[in-house]
PDB file of C-alpha atoms in Angstrom:
ATOM      1  CA  UNK H   1     133.309 132.041 118.930  1.00  0.00           C
ATOM      2  CA  UNK H   2     133.578 135.650 117.938  1.00  0.00           C
ATOM      3  CA  UNK H   3     132.562 138.173 120.587  1.00  0.00           C
ATOM      4  CA  UNK H   4     131.872 141.502 119.077  1.00  0.00           C
ATOM      5  CA  UNK H   5     131.867 144.533 121.277  1.00  0.00           C
ATOM      6  CA  UNK H   6     130.159 147.341 119.766  1.00  0.00           C
ATOM      7  CA  UNK H   7     128.267 150.840 120.566  1.00  0.00           C
ATOM      8  CA  UNK H   8     127.736 153.782 118.192  1.00  0.00           C
ATOM      9  CA  UNK H   9     128.909 155.868 121.291  1.00  0.00           C
ATOM     10  CA  UNK H  10     132.093 156.154 123.179  1.00  0.00           C
ATOM     11  CA  UNK H  11     132.768 156.196 126.794  1.00  0.00           C
ATOM     12  CA  UNK H  12     130.236 153.679 127.743  1.00  0.00           C
ATOM     13  CA  UNK H  13     132.956 150.689 128.687  1.00  0.00           C
ATOM     14  CA  UNK H  14     133.816 149.056 125.327  1.00  0.00           C
ATOM     15  CA  UNK H  15     137.393 148.660 126.513  1.00  0.00           C
ATOM     16  CA  UNK H  16     136.410 147.633 130.136  1.00  0.00           C
ATOM     17  CA  UNK H  17     134.005 144.877 128.422  1.00  0.00           C
ATOM     18  CA  UNK H  18     136.515 143.541 126.393  1.00  0.00           C
ATOM     19  CA  UNK H  19     139.378 143.420 128.973  1.00  0.00           C
ATOM     20  CA  UNK H  20     136.727 141.802 131.561  1.00  0.00           C
ATOM     21  CA  UNK H  21     135.775 139.219 128.761  1.00  0.00           C
ATOM     22  CA  UNK H  22     139.459 138.669 128.125  1.00  0.00           C
ATOM     23  CA  UNK H  23     139.986 137.886 131.785  1.00  0.00           C
ATOM     24  CA  UNK H  24     137.207 135.453 131.944  1.00  0.00           C
ATOM     25  CA  UNK H  25     138.395 133.376 128.986  1.00  0.00           C
ATOM     26  CA  UNK H  26     141.701 133.476 130.394  1.00  0.00           C
ATOM     27  CA  UNK H  27     140.756 132.073 133.508  1.00  0.00           C
ATOM     28  CA  UNK H  28     138.631 129.434 131.863  1.00  0.00           C
ATOM     29  CA  UNK H  29     141.890 128.532 129.912  1.00  0.00           C
ATOM     30  CA  UNK H  30     140.356 129.318 126.668  1.00  0.00           C
ATOM     31  CA  UNK H  31     142.807 130.708 123.762  1.00  0.00           C
ATOM     32  CA  UNK H  32     141.585 134.012 122.500  1.00  0.00           C
ATOM     33  CA  UNK H  33     142.793 137.116 120.759  1.00  0.00           C
ATOM     34  CA  UNK H  34     141.435 140.720 121.024  1.00  0.00           C
ATOM     35  CA  UNK H  35     141.211 142.765 117.866  1.00  0.00           C
ATOM     36  CA  UNK H  36     140.638 146.517 118.493  1.00  0.00           C
ATOM     37  CA  UNK H  37     139.128 148.146 115.166  1.00  0.00           C
ATOM     38  CA  UNK H  38     139.429 152.060 116.216  1.00  0.00           C
ATOM     39  CA  UNK H  39     141.373 155.027 115.309  1.00  0.00           C
ATOM     40  CA  UNK H  40     141.746 155.695 118.875  1.00  0.00           C
ATOM     41  CA  UNK H  41     143.220 152.330 120.353  1.00  0.00           C
ATOM     42  CA  UNK H  42     143.399 152.118 124.071  1.00  0.00           C
ATOM     43  CA  UNK H  43     142.799 148.439 124.931  1.00  0.00           C
ATOM     44  CA  UNK H  44     146.428 147.665 125.227  1.00  0.00           C
ATOM     45  CA  UNK H  45     147.671 149.663 127.985  1.00  0.00           C
ATOM     46  CA  UNK H  46     148.301 146.766 130.312  1.00  0.00           C
ATOM     47  CA  UNK H  47     151.942 146.187 129.438  1.00  0.00           C
ATOM     48  CA  UNK H  48     152.571 144.335 132.679  1.00  0.00           C
ATOM     49  CA  UNK H  49     149.723 142.052 132.220  1.00  0.00           C
ATOM     50  CA  UNK H  50     150.442 138.078 131.831  1.00  0.00           C
ATOM     51  CA  UNK H  51     146.736 137.756 130.787  1.00  0.00           C
ATOM     52  CA  UNK H  52     147.071 139.936 127.781  1.00  0.00           C
ATOM     53  CA  UNK H  53     150.409 139.208 126.699  1.00  0.00           C
ATOM     54  CA  UNK H  54     150.717 138.664 122.684  1.00  0.00           C
ATOM     55  CA  UNK H  55     146.897 138.502 122.754  1.00  0.00           C
ATOM     56  CA  UNK H  56     145.918 141.779 120.905  1.00  0.00           C
ATOM     57  CA  UNK H  57     146.290 143.563 117.598  1.00  0.00           C
ATOM     58  CA  UNK H  58     145.091 147.118 116.836  1.00  0.00           C
ATOM     59  CA  UNK H  59     144.003 148.149 113.380  1.00  0.00           C
ATOM     60  CA  UNK H  60     142.437 151.434 112.165  1.00  0.00           C
ATOM     61  CA  UNK H  61     139.026 151.468 110.974  1.00  0.00           C
ATOM     62  CA  UNK H  62     140.364 151.825 107.123  1.00  0.00           C
ATOM     63  CA  UNK H  63     142.212 148.513 107.756  1.00  0.00           C
ATOM     64  CA  UNK H  64     139.403 146.114 108.887  1.00  0.00           C
ATOM     65  CA  UNK H  65     140.216 143.877 105.949  1.00  0.00           C
ATOM     66  CA  UNK H  66     143.493 143.165 107.716  1.00  0.00           C
ATOM     67  CA  UNK H  67     141.501 142.313 111.030  1.00  0.00           C
ATOM     68  CA  UNK H  68     139.160 140.094 109.409  1.00  0.00           C
ATOM     69  CA  UNK H  69     141.959 138.351 107.169  1.00  0.00           C
ATOM     70  CA  UNK H  70     143.927 137.935 110.597  1.00  0.00           C
ATOM     71  CA  UNK H  71     140.732 136.272 112.104  1.00  0.00           C
ATOM     72  CA  UNK H  72     140.490 133.806 109.242  1.00  0.00           C
ATOM     73  CA  UNK H  73     144.142 133.044 109.458  1.00  0.00           C
ATOM     74  CA  UNK H  74     144.219 132.113 112.989  1.00  0.00           C
ATOM     75  CA  UNK H  75     141.061 130.264 112.979  1.00  0.00           C
ATOM     76  CA  UNK H  76     142.415 128.171 110.322  1.00  0.00           C
ATOM     77  CA  UNK H  77     145.187 127.164 112.506  1.00  0.00           C
ATOM     78  CA  UNK H  78     143.103 126.950 115.697  1.00  0.00           C
ATOM     79  CA  UNK H  79     139.428 126.430 115.346  1.00  0.00           C
ATOM     80  CA  UNK H  80     138.877 126.549 118.952  1.00  0.00           C
ATOM     81  CA  UNK H  81     140.488 130.176 119.247  1.00  0.00           C
ATOM     82  CA  UNK H  82     137.987 132.894 120.540  1.00  0.00           C
ATOM     83  CA  UNK H  83     138.219 136.391 119.179  1.00  0.00           C
ATOM     84  CA  UNK H  84     137.019 139.329 120.898  1.00  0.00           C
ATOM     85  CA  UNK H  85     136.524 142.214 118.675  1.00  0.00           C
ATOM     86  CA  UNK H  86     136.343 145.866 119.790  1.00  0.00           C
ATOM     87  CA  UNK H  87     134.798 148.274 117.428  1.00  0.00           C
ATOM     88  CA  UNK H  88     135.025 151.935 117.939  1.00  0.00           C
ATOM     89  CA  UNK H  89     132.141 154.237 117.243  1.00  0.00           C
ATOM     90  CA  UNK H  90     131.943 156.876 114.469  1.00  0.00           C
ATOM     91  CA  UNK H  91     130.973 156.714 110.801  1.00  0.00           C
ATOM     92  CA  UNK H  92     132.658 153.441 110.157  1.00  0.00           C
ATOM     93  CA  UNK H  93     130.546 151.401 112.804  1.00  0.00           C
ATOM     94  CA  UNK H  94     127.805 150.238 110.311  1.00  0.00           C
ATOM     95  CA  UNK H  95     130.464 149.186 107.773  1.00  0.00           C
ATOM     96  CA  UNK H  96     132.384 147.235 109.998  1.00  0.00           C
ATOM     97  CA  UNK H  97     129.182 145.600 111.422  1.00  0.00           C
ATOM     98  CA  UNK H  98     127.847 144.767 108.304  1.00  0.00           C
ATOM     99  CA  UNK H  99     131.397 143.108 107.350  1.00  0.00           C
ATOM    100  CA  UNK H 100     131.352 141.108 110.357  1.00  0.00           C
ATOM    101  CA  UNK H 101     127.970 139.734 109.594  1.00  0.00           C
ATOM    102  CA  UNK H 102     129.204 138.213 106.453  1.00  0.00           C
ATOM    103  CA  UNK H 103     131.620 136.096 108.222  1.00  0.00           C
ATOM    104  CA  UNK H 104     130.340 132.601 108.479  1.00  0.00           C
ATOM    105  CA  UNK H 105     131.278 132.116 112.002  1.00  0.00           C
ATOM    106  CA  UNK H 106     129.386 132.148 115.420  1.00  0.00           C
ATOM    107  CA  UNK H 107     129.075 135.572 116.840  1.00  0.00           C
ATOM    108  CA  UNK H 108     127.908 136.857 120.046  1.00  0.00           C
ATOM    109  CA  UNK H 109     127.366 140.702 120.139  1.00  0.00           C
ATOM    110  CA  UNK H 110     127.908 142.677 123.235  1.00  0.00           C
ATOM    111  CA  UNK H 111     126.547 146.163 123.525  1.00  0.00           C
ATOM    112  CA  UNK H 112     127.973 148.169 126.741  1.00  0.00           C
ATOM    113  CA  UNK H 113     125.860 150.887 128.216  1.00  0.00           C
ATOM    114  CA  UNK H 114     125.917 153.148 131.223  1.00  0.00           C
ATOM    115  CA  UNK H 115     122.767 154.273 133.192  1.00  0.00           C
ATOM    116  CA  UNK H 116     122.565 157.732 131.342  1.00  0.00           C
ATOM    117  CA  UNK H 117     119.530 158.038 129.189  1.00  0.00           C
ATOM    118  CA  UNK H 118     121.339 159.427 126.283  1.00  0.00           C
ATOM    119  CA  UNK H 119     123.693 156.792 126.267  1.00  0.00           C
ATOM    120  CA  UNK H 120     121.156 153.986 126.538  1.00  0.00           C
ATOM    121  CA  UNK H 121     119.703 155.663 123.360  1.00  0.00           C
ATOM    122  CA  UNK H 122     122.903 154.982 121.696  1.00  0.00           C
ATOM    123  CA  UNK H 123     122.750 151.263 123.088  1.00  0.00           C
ATOM    124  CA  UNK H 124     119.317 150.854 121.492  1.00  0.00           C
ATOM    125  CA  UNK H 125     120.447 152.261 118.120  1.00  0.00           C
ATOM    126  CA  UNK H 126     123.326 149.709 118.250  1.00  0.00           C
ATOM    127  CA  UNK H 127     121.195 146.827 119.065  1.00  0.00           C
ATOM    128  CA  UNK H 128     118.765 147.670 116.118  1.00  0.00           C
ATOM    129  CA  UNK H 129     121.858 148.022 113.805  1.00  0.00           C
ATOM    130  CA  UNK H 130     123.220 144.721 114.801  1.00  0.00           C
ATOM    131  CA  UNK H 131     119.787 143.255 114.428  1.00  0.00           C
ATOM    132  CA  UNK H 132     120.513 139.709 115.990  1.00  0.00           C
ATOM    133  CA  UNK H 133     118.524 139.868 119.061  1.00  0.00           C
ATOM    134  CA  UNK H 134     119.143 135.983 119.816  1.00  0.00           C
ATOM    135  CA  UNK H 135     122.962 136.632 119.880  1.00  0.00           C
ATOM    136  CA  UNK H 136     123.050 140.128 121.589  1.00  0.00           C
ATOM    137  CA  UNK H 137     123.805 140.807 125.278  1.00  0.00           C
ATOM    138  CA  UNK H 138     123.556 144.176 126.803  1.00  0.00           C
ATOM    139  CA  UNK H 139     126.236 144.961 129.326  1.00  0.00           C
ATOM    140  CA  UNK H 140     125.172 147.255 132.254  1.00  0.00           C
ATOM    141  CA  UNK H 141     128.605 148.621 133.268  1.00  0.00           C
ATOM    142  CA  UNK H 142     129.586 150.407 136.710  1.00  0.00           C
ATOM    143  CA  UNK H 143     126.510 148.914 138.879  1.00  0.00           C
ATOM    144  CA  UNK H 144     127.002 150.145 142.340  1.00  0.00           C
ATOM    145  CA  UNK H 145     124.517 147.642 143.780  1.00  0.00           C
ATOM    146  CA  UNK H 146     123.521 144.055 143.185  1.00  0.00           C
ATOM    147  CA  UNK H 147     120.299 145.038 141.738  1.00  0.00           C
ATOM    148  CA  UNK H 148     120.896 146.947 138.327  1.00  0.00           C
ATOM    149  CA  UNK H 149     117.144 147.868 138.326  1.00  0.00           C
ATOM    150  CA  UNK H 150     117.790 150.550 141.043  1.00  0.00           C
ATOM    151  CA  UNK H 151     120.332 152.453 138.852  1.00  0.00           C
ATOM    152  CA  UNK H 152     119.348 151.529 135.267  1.00  0.00           C
ATOM    153  CA  UNK H 153     115.813 153.020 135.529  1.00  0.00           C
ATOM    154  CA  UNK H 154     115.921 154.037 131.830  1.00  0.00           C
ATOM    155  CA  UNK H 155     116.631 150.686 130.783  1.00  0.00           C
ATOM    156  CA  UNK H 156     114.119 148.673 133.022  1.00  0.00           C
ATOM    157  CA  UNK H 157     111.606 151.544 133.629  1.00  0.00           C
ATOM    158  CA  UNK H 158     110.431 152.286 137.183  1.00  0.00           C
ATOM    159  CA  UNK H 159     106.727 152.435 137.378  1.00  0.00           C
ATOM    160  CA  UNK H 160     106.747 154.032 141.182  1.00  0.00           C
ATOM    161  CA  UNK H 161     108.728 156.987 139.646  1.00  0.00           C
ATOM    162  CA  UNK H 162     106.891 157.281 136.513  1.00  0.00           C
ATOM    163  CA  UNK H 163     109.926 156.677 134.677  1.00  0.00           C
ATOM    164  CA  UNK H 164     109.379 154.795 131.397  1.00  0.00           C
ATOM    165  CA  UNK H 165     112.302 152.692 129.677  1.00  0.00           C
ATOM    166  CA  UNK H 166     114.130 154.374 126.693  1.00  0.00           C
ATOM    167  CA  UNK H 167     112.827 151.749 124.603  1.00  0.00           C
ATOM    168  CA  UNK H 168     110.262 148.674 124.608  1.00  0.00           C
ATOM    169  CA  UNK H 169     112.906 146.275 123.210  1.00  0.00           C
ATOM    170  CA  UNK H 170     114.727 146.359 126.525  1.00  0.00           C
ATOM    171  CA  UNK H 171     111.938 144.483 128.165  1.00  0.00           C
ATOM    172  CA  UNK H 172     112.991 140.984 126.451  1.00  0.00           C
ATOM    173  CA  UNK H 173     116.594 141.531 125.747  1.00  0.00           C
ATOM    174  CA  UNK H 174     119.603 139.507 127.446  1.00  0.00           C
ATOM    175  CA  UNK H 175     121.781 141.449 129.685  1.00  0.00           C
ATOM    176  CA  UNK H 176     124.382 141.045 132.513  1.00  0.00           C
ATOM    177  CA  UNK H 177     125.849 143.493 134.871  1.00  0.00           C
ATOM    178  CA  UNK H 178     129.398 144.432 135.695  1.00  0.00           C
ATOM    179  CA  UNK H 179     130.098 145.896 139.165  1.00  0.00           C
ATOM    180  CA  UNK H 180     131.611 149.050 139.899  1.00  0.00           C
ATOM    181  CA  UNK H 181     134.983 148.708 141.805  1.00  0.00           C
ATOM    182  CA  UNK H 182     138.213 150.674 142.342  1.00  0.00           C
ATOM    183  CA  UNK H 183     140.435 147.650 141.829  1.00  0.00           C
ATOM    184  CA  UNK H 184     140.278 148.135 138.081  1.00  0.00           C
ATOM    185  CA  UNK H 185     141.944 151.202 138.482  1.00  0.00           C
ATOM    186  CA  UNK H 186     144.337 149.823 141.216  1.00  0.00           C
ATOM    187  CA  UNK H 187     145.280 146.935 138.825  1.00  0.00           C
ATOM    188  CA  UNK H 188     145.644 149.349 135.910  1.00  0.00           C
ATOM    189  CA  UNK H 189     147.919 151.655 137.938  1.00  0.00           C
ATOM    190  CA  UNK H 190     150.478 148.776 137.549  1.00  0.00           C
ATOM    191  CA  UNK H 191     149.518 148.358 134.003  1.00  0.00           C
ATOM    192  CA  UNK H 192     147.702 145.036 134.843  1.00  0.00           C
ATOM    193  CA  UNK H 193     144.119 143.635 134.777  1.00  0.00           C
ATOM    194  CA  UNK H 194     141.814 142.715 137.397  1.00  0.00           C
ATOM    195  CA  UNK H 195     142.760 139.037 136.906  1.00  0.00           C
ATOM    196  CA  UNK H 196     146.315 139.786 137.129  1.00  0.00           C
ATOM    197  CA  UNK H 197     145.923 141.263 140.590  1.00  0.00           C
ATOM    198  CA  UNK H 198     143.345 138.674 141.615  1.00  0.00           C
ATOM    199  CA  UNK H 199     145.269 135.720 140.656  1.00  0.00           C
ATOM    200  CA  UNK H 200     147.737 136.197 143.483  1.00  0.00           C
ATOM    201  CA  UNK H 201     145.039 135.151 145.943  1.00  0.00           C
ATOM    202  CA  UNK H 202     143.108 132.747 143.657  1.00  0.00           C
ATOM    203  CA  UNK H 203     146.147 130.512 142.983  1.00  0.00           C
ATOM    204  CA  UNK H 204     147.800 130.342 146.555  1.00  0.00           C
ATOM    205  CA  UNK H 205     146.412 130.194 150.148  1.00  0.00           C
ATOM    206  CA  UNK H 206     147.944 132.189 153.009  1.00  0.00           C
ATOM    207  CA  UNK H 207     150.322 129.641 154.057  1.00  0.00           C
ATOM    208  CA  UNK H 208     151.763 129.441 150.629  1.00  0.00           C
ATOM    209  CA  UNK H 209     151.656 133.289 150.135  1.00  0.00           C
ATOM    210  CA  UNK H 210     153.397 133.702 153.599  1.00  0.00           C
ATOM    211  CA  UNK H 211     156.286 131.423 152.519  1.00  0.00           C
ATOM    212  CA  UNK H 212     156.798 133.043 149.074  1.00  0.00           C
ATOM    213  CA  UNK H 213     156.815 136.497 150.774  1.00  0.00           C
ATOM    214  CA  UNK H 214     159.211 135.751 153.407  1.00  0.00           C
ATOM    215  CA  UNK H 215     161.794 134.287 150.544  1.00  0.00           C
ATOM    216  CA  UNK H 216     161.046 137.392 148.337  1.00  0.00           C
ATOM    217  CA  UNK H 217     161.491 139.820 151.364  1.00  0.00           C
ATOM    218  CA  UNK H 218     164.710 138.119 152.543  1.00  0.00           C
ATOM    219  CA  UNK H 219     163.744 138.728 156.207  1.00  0.00           C
ATOM    220  CA  UNK H 220     162.968 142.572 155.463  1.00  0.00           C
ATOM    221  CA  UNK H 221     159.637 143.422 157.369  1.00  0.00           C
ATOM    222  CA  UNK H 222     159.027 146.526 155.583  1.00  0.00           C
ATOM    223  CA  UNK H 223     159.240 144.512 152.274  1.00  0.00           C
ATOM    224  CA  UNK H 224     157.254 141.959 153.579  1.00  0.00           C
ATOM    225  CA  UNK H 225     154.470 144.418 154.527  1.00  0.00           C
ATOM    226  CA  UNK H 226     154.541 145.897 151.116  1.00  0.00           C
ATOM    227  CA  UNK H 227     154.150 142.242 149.592  1.00  0.00           C
ATOM    228  CA  UNK H 228     151.230 141.643 152.063  1.00  0.00           C
ATOM    229  CA  UNK H 229     149.420 144.797 151.131  1.00  0.00           C
ATOM    230  CA  UNK H 230     149.299 143.356 147.538  1.00  0.00           C
ATOM    231  CA  UNK H 231     147.934 140.115 148.582  1.00  0.00           C
ATOM    232  CA  UNK H 232     145.210 141.836 150.458  1.00  0.00           C
ATOM    233  CA  UNK H 233     144.350 143.860 147.312  1.00  0.00           C
ATOM    234  CA  UNK H 234     144.406 140.615 145.382  1.00  0.00           C
ATOM    235  CA  UNK H 235     141.811 139.170 147.699  1.00  0.00           C
ATOM    236  CA  UNK H 236     139.331 142.037 147.161  1.00  0.00           C
ATOM    237  CA  UNK H 237     140.161 142.097 143.501  1.00  0.00           C
ATOM    238  CA  UNK H 238     139.294 138.502 143.410  1.00  0.00           C
ATOM    239  CA  UNK H 239     135.773 138.985 144.974  1.00  0.00           C
ATOM    240  CA  UNK H 240     135.099 141.523 142.210  1.00  0.00           C
ATOM    241  CA  UNK H 241     136.384 139.077 139.620  1.00  0.00           C
ATOM    242  CA  UNK H 242     134.367 136.115 140.768  1.00  0.00           C
ATOM    243  CA  UNK H 243     131.305 138.385 140.700  1.00  0.00           C
ATOM    244  CA  UNK H 244     131.837 139.151 137.043  1.00  0.00           C
ATOM    245  CA  UNK H 245     132.260 135.241 136.488  1.00  0.00           C
ATOM    246  CA  UNK H 246     129.161 134.469 137.859  1.00  0.00           C
ATOM    247  CA  UNK H 247     127.299 137.279 135.963  1.00  0.00           C
ATOM    248  CA  UNK H 248     128.701 136.392 132.537  1.00  0.00           C
ATOM    249  CA  UNK H 249     127.930 132.548 133.067  1.00  0.00           C
ATOM    250  CA  UNK H 250     125.151 132.682 130.418  1.00  0.00           C
ATOM    251  CA  UNK H 251     127.499 134.252 128.127  1.00  0.00           C
ATOM    252  CA  UNK H 252     130.545 131.913 128.979  1.00  0.00           C
ATOM    253  CA  UNK H 253     128.561 128.979 128.597  1.00  0.00           C
ATOM    254  CA  UNK H 254     127.029 129.733 125.145  1.00  0.00           C
ATOM    255  CA  UNK H 255     128.099 127.308 122.534  1.00  0.00           C
ATOM    256  CA  UNK H 256     129.010 127.945 118.952  1.00  0.00           C
ATOM    257  CA  UNK H 257     126.163 127.430 116.681  1.00  0.00           C
TER     258      UNK H 257
END
């Protein structure tokens, strides 16, 4: 499967969407690569991440043939590989989208958005440029509650407030939400992803963690407490990660055509 992450506007969470999707694919033990086609590459700032290690390549927009060639080369070797293609905005957006459409491979499009009205206009324009409703999902980023309709009033509309959606197309589209959390940044402070942080608590129980930390701290209480604080962060990060996993299930279960 090729997952194409696109929006004509920057600052709507394309990189966040790409990394969250990569984490979910890694958690499912699926082989994947991230290709970022942009002149302002920033997806690969996670230098301490085991999840993203050797998983990405970045190319400039005028080198898109290189990116597409790399996709075909790797798929020829491993047809089961997933690709996450992160497209920057700008003048080359439409040309890159058209080039990707020509690939005779299963594709799913993700259009990240924020609740701002002006950014939802860009999301609508991106959706129309892709022109593949059956295989396109809107990604509602930075949701503070479990009900995105409370925040994305220009996406869903709000009859009580007299607010109409930016476009009538939003009525029948596919979407999923990504919850807001400080733990993205907490993980990023150590140049890791949310899953890198969450795995500490996902893979081991408290008894196993206690034993490991005792060995790692070598009897130093201050060091043990420092390690335990990381474990507590991991448990909170795991809650966020699992919520994203639940929200992404329709996407993750989608079978190649």
